[in-house]
Amino acid sequence: MSPAPRSASARLALAVTASFLLAFVLLGVGVHYAVSALLDGDAREVVRADAAGLVELYREGGRAALADELRERGAQDDTDAVYALFDAQGRTLAGHYEDALPRGGRSPHWIAFAQHQGDERLRVVAQLLHLPGGETLLTGVRLRSQDRFLALMLRTALAALLVAATLGAAIGWLTSRWVSRRLRHLDDTAARVGEGELALRVPLDGSDDAFDRLARRFNGMLDRIEDLLGGVRHATDHIAHDLRTPLTRLRNRLEELRERPSGQSRDAELDAAIAETDQLLQSFGALLRLARIEAQAPAIQAPRLDLAALARDAADLYTPSAAERGIVLLTELAPGWVQGDADQLFQLLVNLLDNALKYAPADSAVQLRVHGESTGVLLQVDDRGPGIPEAERERMFDRFQRMEAHRGSPGTGLGLSLVRAIVQRHGGRISLGDNGPGLRVRVVLPAA
């Protein structure tokens, strides 16, 4: 036995052809059965009417009249009618019937048998009636016309089957060619992307069929991969550029301390080196958190939570440190239900409040608001600090981006990058604005 074809397109062609033929055969058998039953029913109806007439003749004229009628009909040209009259002992009184007379059974009942005329074999369907005088009347008809019609149907069906097989094979072949051609674009694109052409995309035909939707999803996956790789490359560039200076400075400081004798100044330099090391570790930790958040799937299946409750906890956490500088932390919190990661959303609140309190002047106020809007749940943080010029606002979301005036202050330059990554993972949007004076941060998350 030859093995089954390994090609999916070849198997598809065979499946289409086989399905086409199977459907045709089932339809043909059903039609043949229905037509055969219809013709058989018509033949039985003719026999039943003929027998009723003969029985009426028997009642009016007796056995002799019936026998004469059968002999007269036998002499006529109706070659398909079959008659026979038997006495109580089963002897033939009139007509022709070569086989033994069936005994028993209710009256009337139907029998079927075959007769041969020359080389032709004819099916006969007949009705047996027991007459009041003990005789048995056989009335039947040869199904010559029906059999010829059914034989013609069969020959026509076989010819149609041959045409259907050819047509099915052609359709299967064309279908497999079409499927292969649609998949070839996907396969070629995957192969070239695997070789490094990350910007390549599968062409769309705009039909919105299954292949077009698959290509669109495939392109979306490639966009996501390219974004992640771009983020990794961007982070690597920033690490090389922004962390090289503090690492070099730290190394030089340690080299200098190694040559310096022990004393108070050396201890102070060591403390500064340790602080710089902590700053670097904090930067690496923030980078790691940022990379993990950007690699996570959208938080569409996350649990439902109240953003106002998280904001209240964050405000309680920062109220004491704000009070030390005379800053009043005002809250205006209304229930705002969203779907999201509670830890990440709390991190978002902490980063925004930390930034606001860091740059807000002493004896000022920082306001935290949460309430529902028509477009979602709004989280807004306002401070009275120096703010950010409009031209610089979008750039502040990039890694290690800080205002020149803030370069010497503690911080990693990754806080707003983390905030934007969290917002994007939760399907929201973030914007920086002017609080006149100060900075206004607006975050809108989809309401749950």
Phi, psi and omega in degrees: 000132181288142181294156178294145180299138182273340181289132179295323180293322177294319177296323178296318179298315178296320180296318179296316180297313181297319179296319179298313181292318180298316178298321180292317180296315179298319179294318180296317179297318180297316180294318180298317180296317182294316180294318180299316179296322180294316179294319179297319178296320178296319180296318180295324179295319178297316181296318182298318179292320179295318180295322179298321178295320180292322178296321178297320177296321178297320182292327183275322186244353178083187185300318185296317180297319180294318180296319179297318180298319181292321179295320180295318179293326179295334181276350181280180187271000180286094187280352183261347179280140180234126180227150172199145177232127183243147175276185185296337180268359177091008177280143183283122178265330179200156178085184183228126175205108189283329184279169179292144180290123179299136181256159176075187179084156180285166180240130358275161171216163189255144174228159177224135180209176182241146174233153180246129173237102186067232178269359185267131177258124186244133174276143180231134172244131188219159179243135177255128179236129175271122184271161183300331182276007180095352178284164176234129180255127175252122177235122183214180179214139176280134184271049183294309183295318180298316181295321178295320179295318180293323178295322177295320177300318182296316179297319178295321180295321179295319177296319179294326178297320178298317178296319181295321179297317179295316180294319179297318178297320180294316180295319178299318180295317179294322179296316180295323178295318181295316180296317180298320181293320179292323181282338182296322178299318180294317182294315180298317180296317179299318181295317183288325176295321177298334179274358174121354180276074188292339182276354182287143179226155179286130178294140179255144179257358176075009181282340183060025173277185185299320181290322179293320178293322178297317179297321180294318177294322179297317178296321177298321178295319179294322177299317180296316179297318180295321178297317181295317179294323177296321177296319178296316180295320179296316180296320179297317179298317181292321179299314181296324186274314189270335181264346181294321181297307179296327178292319178296318179297319179296319181295317180298320180297317179293324177297318180294320180295330180295329180272346186273141177289159182298146179169182184294322181293325179293321178296321180295321178294323177296319178299319179295322178295320179295319179297321179292325176296318177299320179298319179294318178298322178296320178296316179296321178296318179295320177298319180296316178297319180297316180296321180294317181296317181292335180274350183280154177289157177305146186274047183281341179257009183289159181292162181274136181212162181266114181295330180296323179294319177295318180297322179296318178296317180295320179296318177300324181292324186262351181302315180298315181292327176293321182296330180298332178257011178075018180269133178264126179262104182268140179234145176220091192242119173245150181306133179219100187271128179225166173256128182180177177274117185298320181296317182290321179292326176293321176300320177301313180296318181298315180297316181294316180292322179297316178296314183298316181288331181292320186259354178286138177290158178298152178060032176244194182228144172240130184247135179240124182235145171219123174199163182278146175231173179295334182264358180148204180257125184263131170242123184227134178235122180243137173228175180246029181281197183288344181072186180229128177305147185303322182292339184262351191296312183295326181292337182293345178277349179284158181296139174063018179272126178220154175294146181301325181291344184253007184300326184274352182273157180299147179148156183259342186077017182243357185300309181289332175297317177297317181300313181296320179298319179294316180299314181296322179295331180266012175074020182256192178218154183226146178213150176252138181220182181264130179261359173053069354270174177111186183247139175241123178251124180243125176238126177242120179249149178299135178285144181263000000 
